[in-house]
């Protein structure tokens, strides 16, 4: 039969520090049942096989566990706040990126339409002798109208896809923002509870200790990561203009502008690193693309196209350089004077960057051949994946000044010999007149 202590005795003994059943002080703690025990309770069959230890020892063990979780919670809170900041920055970034890609698609469409009209005019000029054959001329014009309509439909579809991907990305980021915000709120509440728990006395700390511990651990086990969004560069613009074959130029490398560590082939179309010219004293984390050479040809107006075989290079750059070239291997180093596509192959993965400004692009497959299209009059330069017949990236409304020269670079390795090489692809189609100065 249970007996209760008198109010006077209860006043003299700390609250919850006595056994209401046996009227004895509780000095032990049962970790299984999460209750305090007196010596008689400990001897009962109910607790015979349970994990039992002194109250102070149990309290210190739980205090250490709570303190560890508190420290982990603080770290996770900081990580969550960092993710939240990143997600909000990504929201602004993808909106800007979507606008940039939209401009790029519109610029590419305008360029393709100009080339299509130019091709049409050339075909009509070739048919001048057939003026009397009105059916032939009408058929040719109808074909051009059809191609122009298909071109517009393709680019409208690209814009729609870009908008769809942009909306899906924004939805994922907003959901991630809400999820991370909720996690931050929960972590802050948990930290307050744990701080309070760690500062309590032994008996108060042990109250519901196991439940508090498990609940805290379950919250920390919740995986927190940024939203996975689709890279907008996956919205590839497929196809290459047939006019590129007409506009393709015969380029050669200019030995007078070659970096000393480069060896040029006899036909001046291939560049490779000389053996024994590598400098291993630099920072191994830094990529040194100073091994560059300019093309002997330069362009001041018109449209021009060339291709570069990059299959045998692991780190390379191709693009255009605008400015004077007077000193051997040193004039093209100023980054502000170049528009570049950079490739870096690590194992089976290829990463691309464009500059300026420096921007990383997503690439599904390795790149074997790069196509470069330059429109001096409209200030546009475009890079293409020739193997996949798709646009990589383009720059429009560039303020070019003076003569423009193709530029090619290889990365100087740190210590090891590199077999890297770049080769200018030969012309594959007929040439046409252009403003070219050797």
Tab-separated table of C-alpha atoms in Angstrom:
chain	number	residue	atom	x	y	z
A	1	UNK	CA	0.000	0.000	0.000
A	2	UNK	CA	1.415	3.395	-1.009
A	3	UNK	CA	2.153	5.987	1.617
A	4	UNK	CA	2.805	9.680	1.106
A	5	UNK	CA	5.280	11.886	2.993
A	6	UNK	CA	3.942	14.578	5.233
A	7	UNK	CA	4.058	18.148	3.891
A	8	UNK	CA	6.801	18.977	6.382
A	9	UNK	CA	9.024	16.119	5.118
A	10	UNK	CA	8.346	17.051	1.500
A	11	UNK	CA	9.521	20.568	2.286
A	12	UNK	CA	12.827	19.273	3.682
A	13	UNK	CA	13.578	16.974	0.678
A	14	UNK	CA	14.245	18.238	-2.809
A	15	UNK	CA	11.295	17.930	-5.173
A	16	UNK	CA	11.134	14.526	-6.943
A	17	UNK	CA	14.168	13.364	-4.919
A	18	UNK	CA	12.242	10.724	-2.988
A	19	UNK	CA	10.323	7.582	-3.817
A	20	UNK	CA	6.609	7.971	-3.250
A	21	UNK	CA	6.242	4.188	-2.976
A	22	UNK	CA	8.965	3.390	-0.447
A	23	UNK	CA	9.399	6.869	1.084
A	24	UNK	CA	13.164	6.694	0.473
A	25	UNK	CA	15.519	9.113	-1.306
A	26	UNK	CA	16.052	8.340	-5.000
A	27	UNK	CA	19.735	8.017	-5.815
A	28	UNK	CA	19.535	5.916	-8.990
A	29	UNK	CA	18.239	6.361	-12.557
A	30	UNK	CA	16.798	3.649	-14.832
A	31	UNK	CA	17.790	4.429	-18.386
A	32	UNK	CA	15.240	1.975	-19.822
A	33	UNK	CA	12.162	3.336	-18.030
A	34	UNK	CA	13.600	6.864	-17.683
A	35	UNK	CA	12.681	7.150	-13.992
A	36	UNK	CA	14.535	7.714	-10.728
A	37	UNK	CA	14.787	4.800	-8.285
A	38	UNK	CA	15.397	4.239	-4.625
A	39	UNK	CA	17.404	1.248	-3.365
A	40	UNK	CA	14.266	-0.861	-2.890
A	41	UNK	CA	12.994	-0.096	-6.404
A	42	UNK	CA	16.387	-1.126	-7.777
A	43	UNK	CA	16.106	-4.535	-6.054
A	44	UNK	CA	12.687	-5.254	-7.563
A	45	UNK	CA	12.190	-7.707	-10.443
A	46	UNK	CA	10.889	-4.880	-12.617
A	47	UNK	CA	14.327	-3.242	-12.896
A	48	UNK	CA	16.502	-6.312	-12.381
A	49	UNK	CA	17.804	-6.454	-15.959
A	50	UNK	CA	17.662	-2.715	-16.752
A	51	UNK	CA	20.573	-0.323	-17.191
A	52	UNK	CA	20.729	1.571	-13.888
A	53	UNK	CA	23.312	4.085	-12.651
A	54	UNK	CA	23.594	6.982	-10.213
A	55	UNK	CA	21.508	10.068	-10.906
A	56	UNK	CA	24.516	12.394	-11.146
A	57	UNK	CA	26.339	9.999	-13.484
A	58	UNK	CA	23.269	9.606	-15.706
A	59	UNK	CA	22.745	13.369	-15.757
A	60	UNK	CA	26.346	14.025	-16.806
A	61	UNK	CA	26.158	11.375	-19.533
A	62	UNK	CA	22.997	12.958	-20.956
A	63	UNK	CA	24.429	16.456	-20.529
A	64	UNK	CA	27.403	15.476	-22.713
A	65	UNK	CA	25.066	14.015	-25.335
A	66	UNK	CA	22.879	17.114	-25.297
A	67	UNK	CA	25.968	19.334	-25.585
A	68	UNK	CA	27.220	17.362	-28.603
A	69	UNK	CA	23.842	17.664	-30.280
A	70	UNK	CA	23.743	21.362	-29.400
A	71	UNK	CA	27.103	21.910	-31.089
A	72	UNK	CA	25.979	19.912	-34.139
A	73	UNK	CA	22.693	21.860	-34.229
A	74	UNK	CA	24.554	25.168	-34.268
A	75	UNK	CA	26.753	23.961	-37.125
A	76	UNK	CA	23.742	22.715	-39.051
A	77	UNK	CA	21.942	26.010	-38.437
A	78	UNK	CA	24.836	27.936	-39.976
A	79	UNK	CA	24.900	25.519	-42.916
A	80	UNK	CA	21.132	25.932	-43.394
A	81	UNK	CA	21.406	29.729	-43.280
A	82	UNK	CA	24.172	29.545	-45.899
A	83	UNK	CA	22.019	27.335	-48.136
A	84	UNK	CA	19.081	29.726	-47.736
A	85	UNK	CA	21.257	32.665	-48.781
A	86	UNK	CA	22.546	30.689	-51.773
A	87	UNK	CA	19.032	29.657	-52.845
A	88	UNK	CA	17.848	33.270	-52.793
A	89	UNK	CA	20.900	34.343	-54.780
A	90	UNK	CA	20.234	31.559	-57.273
A	91	UNK	CA	16.676	32.824	-57.727
A	92	UNK	CA	17.970	36.196	-58.837
A	93	UNK	CA	20.730	34.570	-60.857
A	94	UNK	CA	18.499	32.218	-62.880
A	95	UNK	CA	16.164	35.086	-63.747
A	96	UNK	CA	19.116	37.025	-65.114
A	97	UNK	CA	20.472	33.892	-66.786
A	98	UNK	CA	17.134	33.197	-68.448
A	99	UNK	CA	17.118	36.716	-69.893
A	100	UNK	CA	20.690	36.256	-71.148
A	101	UNK	CA	19.835	32.946	-72.825
A	102	UNK	CA	16.708	34.509	-74.326
A	103	UNK	CA	18.847	37.257	-75.867
A	104	UNK	CA	21.294	34.621	-77.080
A	105	UNK	CA	18.506	32.640	-78.769
A	106	UNK	CA	17.109	35.783	-80.396
A	107	UNK	CA	20.587	36.818	-81.534
A	108	UNK	CA	21.232	33.381	-83.026
A	109	UNK	CA	17.872	33.472	-84.801
A	110	UNK	CA	18.613	36.892	-86.306
A	111	UNK	CA	22.009	35.682	-87.503
A	112	UNK	CA	20.613	32.474	-89.025
A	113	UNK	CA	17.883	34.459	-90.775
A	114	UNK	CA	20.463	36.866	-92.224
A	115	UNK	CA	22.518	33.943	-93.504
A	116	UNK	CA	19.421	32.288	-94.957
A	117	UNK	CA	18.501	35.485	-96.830
A	118	UNK	CA	22.068	35.802	-98.064
A	119	UNK	CA	22.031	32.208	-99.275
A	120	UNK	CA	18.738	32.893	-101.023
A	121	UNK	CA	20.185	35.948	-102.799
A	122	UNK	CA	23.200	33.933	-103.946
A	123	UNK	CA	20.972	31.172	-105.299
A	124	UNK	CA	18.820	33.717	-107.124
A	125	UNK	CA	21.894	35.302	-108.677
A	126	UNK	CA	22.985	31.881	-109.909
A	127	UNK	CA	19.572	31.517	-111.494
A	128	UNK	CA	19.813	34.814	-113.368
A	129	UNK	CA	20.095	32.926	-116.651
A	130	UNK	CA	16.796	31.227	-115.917
A	131	UNK	CA	14.750	34.417	-115.583
A	132	UNK	CA	12.271	33.127	-118.118
A	133	UNK	CA	11.609	30.071	-115.961
A	134	UNK	CA	9.278	31.759	-113.488
A	135	UNK	CA	8.235	28.424	-111.999
A	136	UNK	CA	11.822	27.706	-110.965
A	137	UNK	CA	12.235	31.092	-109.321
A	138	UNK	CA	8.863	30.762	-107.567
A	139	UNK	CA	9.810	27.306	-106.287
A	140	UNK	CA	13.077	28.700	-104.953
A	141	UNK	CA	11.333	31.563	-103.169
A	142	UNK	CA	8.734	29.193	-101.698
A	143	UNK	CA	11.512	26.980	-100.402
A	144	UNK	CA	13.155	29.959	-98.715
A	145	UNK	CA	9.846	31.024	-97.153
A	146	UNK	CA	9.342	27.476	-95.888
A	147	UNK	CA	12.858	27.350	-94.402
A	148	UNK	CA	12.402	30.752	-92.767
A	149	UNK	CA	9.076	29.605	-91.248
A	150	UNK	CA	10.660	26.400	-89.939
A	151	UNK	CA	13.537	28.424	-88.509
A	152	UNK	CA	11.162	30.764	-86.697
A	153	UNK	CA	9.122	27.836	-85.349
A	154	UNK	CA	12.283	26.133	-84.084
A	155	UNK	CA	13.441	29.232	-82.237
A	156	UNK	CA	9.964	29.918	-80.824
A	157	UNK	CA	9.985	26.356	-79.504
A	158	UNK	CA	13.404	27.014	-77.953
A	159	UNK	CA	12.106	30.138	-76.228
A	160	UNK	CA	9.096	28.223	-74.893
A	161	UNK	CA	11.341	25.451	-73.594
A	162	UNK	CA	13.635	28.002	-71.987
A	163	UNK	CA	10.651	29.621	-70.251
A	164	UNK	CA	9.385	26.219	-69.066
A	165	UNK	CA	12.786	25.236	-67.645
A	166	UNK	CA	13.075	28.668	-66.009
A	167	UNK	CA	9.675	28.310	-64.323
A	168	UNK	CA	10.473	24.776	-63.138
A	169	UNK	CA	13.789	25.962	-61.722
A	170	UNK	CA	12.130	28.838	-59.900
A	171	UNK	CA	9.477	26.510	-58.457
A	172	UNK	CA	12.162	24.132	-57.152
A	173	UNK	CA	14.117	26.994	-55.615
A	174	UNK	CA	11.033	28.441	-53.892
A	175	UNK	CA	10.143	25.012	-52.508
A	176	UNK	CA	13.726	24.638	-51.316
A	177	UNK	CA	13.598	28.112	-49.740
A	178	UNK	CA	10.436	27.191	-47.809
A	179	UNK	CA	11.896	23.841	-46.746
A	180	UNK	CA	15.183	25.350	-45.552
A	181	UNK	CA	13.386	28.211	-43.781
A	182	UNK	CA	11.270	25.679	-41.882
A	183	UNK	CA	14.418	23.739	-41.002
A	184	UNK	CA	16.087	26.906	-39.697
A	185	UNK	CA	13.049	27.652	-37.512
A	186	UNK	CA	13.095	24.098	-36.094
A	187	UNK	CA	16.835	24.235	-35.445
A	188	UNK	CA	16.548	27.545	-33.614
A	189	UNK	CA	13.829	26.115	-31.351
A	190	UNK	CA	15.925	23.017	-30.767
A	191	UNK	CA	18.983	25.075	-29.840
A	192	UNK	CA	16.968	27.075	-27.290
A	193	UNK	CA	15.622	23.849	-25.766
A	194	UNK	CA	19.064	22.227	-25.653
A	195	UNK	CA	20.687	25.299	-24.113
A	196	UNK	CA	18.030	25.264	-21.418
A	197	UNK	CA	18.428	21.513	-20.938
A	198	UNK	CA	22.211	21.715	-20.557
A	199	UNK	CA	21.826	24.372	-17.836
A	200	UNK	CA	19.320	22.430	-15.718
A	201	UNK	CA	20.017	20.412	-12.579
A	202	UNK	CA	20.348	16.629	-12.630
A	203	UNK	CA	16.704	15.726	-11.982
A	204	UNK	CA	15.276	18.338	-14.353
A	205	UNK	CA	17.757	17.345	-17.066
A	206	UNK	CA	16.837	13.645	-16.783
A	207	UNK	CA	13.124	14.328	-17.142
A	208	UNK	CA	12.110	12.985	-20.594
A	209	UNK	CA	15.830	12.943	-21.452
A	210	UNK	CA	15.672	9.981	-23.816
A	211	UNK	CA	12.657	11.360	-25.669
A	212	UNK	CA	14.326	14.776	-26.030
A	213	UNK	CA	17.502	13.113	-27.245
A	214	UNK	CA	15.758	10.988	-29.885
A	215	UNK	CA	13.634	13.915	-31.083
A	216	UNK	CA	16.758	16.076	-31.413
A	217	UNK	CA	18.619	13.363	-33.320
A	218	UNK	CA	15.703	12.821	-35.712
A	219	UNK	CA	15.729	16.525	-36.590
A	220	UNK	CA	19.460	16.463	-37.236
A	221	UNK	CA	19.085	13.391	-39.452
A	222	UNK	CA	16.885	15.348	-41.871
A	223	UNK	CA	19.011	15.786	-44.990
A	224	UNK	CA	19.463	19.357	-46.119
A	225	UNK	CA	20.746	20.167	-49.605
A	226	UNK	CA	20.234	22.822	-52.290
A	227	UNK	CA	17.605	22.316	-54.969
A	228	UNK	CA	18.692	20.430	-58.078
A	229	UNK	CA	17.817	22.619	-61.041
A	230	UNK	CA	18.285	22.192	-64.773
A	231	UNK	CA	21.172	24.095	-66.307
A	232	UNK	CA	19.776	26.484	-68.911
A	233	UNK	CA	22.675	25.682	-71.225
A	234	UNK	CA	20.931	22.322	-71.758
A	235	UNK	CA	18.424	24.205	-73.900
A	236	UNK	CA	20.613	23.597	-76.933
A	237	UNK	CA	20.001	25.359	-80.209
A	238	UNK	CA	20.410	22.567	-82.716
A	239	UNK	CA	21.730	22.770	-86.253
A	240	UNK	CA	24.467	24.640	-88.091
A	241	UNK	CA	23.886	27.056	-90.943
A	242	UNK	CA	24.801	25.638	-94.358
A	243	UNK	CA	26.393	29.032	-95.042
A	244	UNK	CA	29.180	28.185	-92.587
A	245	UNK	CA	30.761	26.022	-95.280
A	246	UNK	CA	30.760	29.005	-97.634
A	247	UNK	CA	32.118	31.316	-94.939
A	248	UNK	CA	34.775	28.889	-93.671
A	249	UNK	CA	38.246	30.437	-93.849
A	250	UNK	CA	41.636	28.935	-94.502
A	251	UNK	CA	43.601	29.868	-91.377
A	252	UNK	CA	47.242	29.357	-90.494
A	253	UNK	CA	49.146	29.962	-87.271
A	254	UNK	CA	51.479	32.952	-87.075
A	255	UNK	CA	54.926	31.806	-85.821
A	256	UNK	CA	55.818	35.395	-84.910
A	257	UNK	CA	53.144	35.419	-82.201
A	258	UNK	CA	53.699	31.881	-80.862
A	259	UNK	CA	54.697	31.367	-77.240
A	260	UNK	CA	58.254	29.932	-76.929
A	261	UNK	CA	56.967	26.651	-75.487
A	262	UNK	CA	54.815	25.969	-78.566
A	263	UNK	CA	55.877	23.930	-81.562
A	264	UNK	CA	53.997	24.566	-84.825
A	265	UNK	CA	53.535	22.039	-87.606
A	266	UNK	CA	55.059	22.599	-91.034
A	267	UNK	CA	51.683	23.456	-92.556
A	268	UNK	CA	51.075	25.919	-89.667
A	269	UNK	CA	47.748	24.353	-88.729
A	270	UNK	CA	48.731	22.361	-85.608
A	271	UNK	CA	50.196	23.587	-82.319
A	272	UNK	CA	51.605	21.443	-79.523
A	273	UNK	CA	53.733	21.934	-76.420
A	274	UNK	CA	57.477	21.423	-76.804
A	275	UNK	CA	59.052	18.721	-74.643
A	276	UNK	CA	61.099	20.018	-71.745
A	277	UNK	CA	59.525	23.504	-71.828
A	278	UNK	CA	57.138	22.969	-68.921
A	279	UNK	CA	57.611	25.015	-65.800
A	280	UNK	CA	56.894	23.030	-62.626
A	281	UNK	CA	57.649	25.856	-60.206
A	282	UNK	CA	54.214	27.469	-60.443
A	283	UNK	CA	51.081	26.926	-58.417
A	284	UNK	CA	49.711	23.453	-59.308
A	285	UNK	CA	46.156	24.722	-58.720
A	286	UNK	CA	46.535	27.497	-61.309
A	287	UNK	CA	45.860	26.895	-64.983
A	288	UNK	CA	48.381	28.763	-67.127
A	289	UNK	CA	47.001	29.378	-70.624
A	290	UNK	CA	49.842	31.664	-71.696
A	291	UNK	CA	50.953	29.145	-74.372
A	292	UNK	CA	49.043	30.899	-77.133
A	293	UNK	CA	49.406	31.819	-80.747
A	294	UNK	CA	47.420	34.064	-83.098
A	295	UNK	CA	46.281	33.271	-86.612
A	296	UNK	CA	48.200	34.878	-89.441
A	297	UNK	CA	44.889	36.121	-90.879
A	298	UNK	CA	42.904	39.014	-89.441
A	299	UNK	CA	39.391	40.281	-90.101
A	300	UNK	CA	38.056	43.814	-90.171
A	301	UNK	CA	34.571	43.267	-91.621
A	302	UNK	CA	32.249	40.603	-92.961
A	303	UNK	CA	31.348	37.149	-91.676
A	304	UNK	CA	33.857	34.364	-91.081
A	305	UNK	CA	33.830	30.794	-89.820
A	306	UNK	CA	36.535	28.309	-88.819
A	307	UNK	CA	36.782	25.028	-86.944
A	308	UNK	CA	39.336	23.737	-84.436
A	309	UNK	CA	40.003	20.113	-83.535
A	310	UNK	CA	40.312	19.990	-79.714
A	311	UNK	CA	40.028	16.221	-79.314
A	312	UNK	CA	43.741	15.818	-78.483
A	313	UNK	CA	43.830	18.575	-75.866
A	314	UNK	CA	42.802	18.354	-72.210
A	315	UNK	CA	42.946	22.095	-71.486
A	316	UNK	CA	42.562	24.586	-74.300
A	317	UNK	CA	41.195	27.959	-75.373
A	318	UNK	CA	39.902	29.235	-78.703
A	319	UNK	CA	38.414	32.600	-79.579
A	320	UNK	CA	39.316	35.961	-81.016
A	321	UNK	CA	41.842	38.608	-80.045
A	322	UNK	CA	41.522	42.280	-80.917
A	323	UNK	CA	44.504	44.565	-80.658
A	324	UNK	CA	48.025	44.862	-82.023
A	325	UNK	CA	50.564	42.032	-81.916
A	326	UNK	CA	54.138	43.315	-81.911
A	327	UNK	CA	56.044	41.213	-79.376
A	328	UNK	CA	56.580	37.483	-79.676
A	329	UNK	CA	54.160	35.473	-77.520
A	330	UNK	CA	53.328	38.298	-75.133
A	331	UNK	CA	50.735	40.564	-76.710
A	332	UNK	CA	47.634	38.402	-76.408
A	333	UNK	CA	47.840	37.910	-72.664
A	334	UNK	CA	45.566	40.766	-71.621
A	335	UNK	CA	42.238	39.041	-70.925
A	336	UNK	CA	40.264	42.193	-71.660
A	337	UNK	CA	41.331	41.914	-75.292
A	338	UNK	CA	39.954	38.442	-75.902
A	339	UNK	CA	36.650	36.601	-76.263
A	340	UNK	CA	37.270	32.983	-75.320
A	341	UNK	CA	35.831	29.524	-75.010
A	342	UNK	CA	37.843	27.396	-72.554
A	343	UNK	CA	37.679	23.625	-72.239
A	344	UNK	CA	39.025	21.366	-69.488
A	345	UNK	CA	38.811	17.564	-69.625
A	346	UNK	CA	39.081	15.533	-66.415
A	347	UNK	CA	38.682	11.814	-67.096
A	348	UNK	CA	35.482	11.474	-69.106
A	349	UNK	CA	34.038	14.859	-68.107
A	350	UNK	CA	34.559	18.073	-70.036
A	351	UNK	CA	33.888	21.477	-68.483
A	352	UNK	CA	33.508	24.641	-70.529
A	353	UNK	CA	33.815	28.317	-69.646
A	354	UNK	CA	33.203	31.420	-71.728
A	355	UNK	CA	34.757	34.831	-71.179
A	356	UNK	CA	34.024	37.714	-70.675
A	357	UNK	CA	32.564	37.556	-68.092
A	358	UNK	CA	33.712	34.151	-66.862
A	359	UNK	CA	30.773	31.760	-67.002
A	360	UNK	CA	30.662	28.002	-66.654
A	361	UNK	CA	28.605	25.972	-69.126
A	362	UNK	CA	27.124	22.494	-68.892
A	363	UNK	CA	28.221	19.940	-71.484
A	364	UNK	CA	26.576	16.525	-71.857
A	365	UNK	CA	29.303	14.962	-74.017
A	366	UNK	CA	32.960	15.586	-74.670
A	367	UNK	CA	33.768	18.102	-77.342
A	368	UNK	CA	35.861	17.047	-80.365
A	369	UNK	CA	35.531	19.987	-82.736
A	370	UNK	CA	34.704	23.616	-81.999
A	371	UNK	CA	33.194	25.861	-84.649
A	372	UNK	CA	33.735	29.623	-84.371
A	373	UNK	CA	31.563	32.120	-86.246
A	374	UNK	CA	32.477	35.791	-86.329
A	375	UNK	CA	30.275	38.590	-87.653
A	376	UNK	CA	32.385	41.739	-87.540
A	377	UNK	CA	29.624	44.024	-88.778
A	378	UNK	CA	27.052	42.943	-86.175
A	379	UNK	CA	29.554	42.440	-83.325
A	380	UNK	CA	28.751	38.768	-82.828
A	381	UNK	CA	30.879	35.724	-82.079
A	382	UNK	CA	29.407	32.229	-81.650
A	383	UNK	CA	30.918	28.930	-80.535
A	384	UNK	CA	29.504	25.625	-81.788
A	385	UNK	CA	29.776	21.947	-80.945
A	386	UNK	CA	30.369	20.720	-84.487
A	387	UNK	CA	30.041	17.035	-83.539
A	388	UNK	CA	26.617	17.556	-81.973
A	389	UNK	CA	25.720	20.369	-84.424
A	390	UNK	CA	24.586	22.696	-81.649
A	391	UNK	CA	25.333	26.167	-80.317
A	392	UNK	CA	27.535	26.287	-77.226
A	393	UNK	CA	27.339	30.020	-76.557
A	394	UNK	CA	27.317	33.316	-78.396
A	395	UNK	CA	28.221	36.909	-77.669
A	396	UNK	CA	26.267	39.669	-79.404
A	397	UNK	CA	26.622	43.437	-79.683
A	398	UNK	CA	30.370	43.236	-79.035
A	399	UNK	CA	32.206	46.539	-79.468
A	400	UNK	CA	35.085	45.278	-81.605
A	401	UNK	CA	37.859	47.728	-82.424
A	402	UNK	CA	40.510	47.280	-85.085
A	403	UNK	CA	41.502	44.010	-86.713
A	404	UNK	CA	40.273	40.761	-85.162
A	405	UNK	CA	42.487	37.680	-85.112
A	406	UNK	CA	41.646	34.086	-84.148
A	407	UNK	CA	43.549	33.003	-81.022
A	408	UNK	CA	44.461	29.515	-79.803
A	409	UNK	CA	45.890	28.488	-76.404
A	410	UNK	CA	47.073	25.412	-74.544
A	411	UNK	CA	47.538	25.080	-70.808
A	412	UNK	CA	51.166	24.796	-69.706
A	413	UNK	CA	51.317	21.763	-67.365
A	414	UNK	CA	53.050	21.876	-63.993
A	415	UNK	CA	56.011	19.521	-64.265
A	416	UNK	CA	54.628	16.715	-66.424
A	417	UNK	CA	55.027	16.500	-70.182
A	418	UNK	CA	51.772	17.127	-72.012
A	419	UNK	CA	50.836	15.611	-75.396
A	420	UNK	CA	48.124	18.249	-75.908
A	421	UNK	CA	47.667	19.712	-79.367
A	422	UNK	CA	45.170	21.851	-81.293
A	423	UNK	CA	44.601	21.675	-85.042
A	424	UNK	CA	42.798	24.118	-87.320
A	425	UNK	CA	40.420	22.035	-89.419
A	426	UNK	CA	40.759	22.295	-93.211
A	427	UNK	CA	38.100	23.974	-95.300
A	428	UNK	CA	35.236	21.683	-96.211
A	429	UNK	CA	33.347	23.887	-98.595
A	430	UNK	CA	33.676	26.622	-101.206
A	431	UNK	CA	35.163	29.958	-100.205
A	432	UNK	CA	33.760	33.397	-100.868
A	433	UNK	CA	35.276	36.856	-100.956
A	434	UNK	CA	35.737	38.606	-97.629
A	435	UNK	CA	37.715	41.411	-96.116
A	436	UNK	CA	40.765	39.472	-94.990
A	437	UNK	CA	44.213	40.927	-94.430
A	438	UNK	CA	47.178	38.592	-93.971
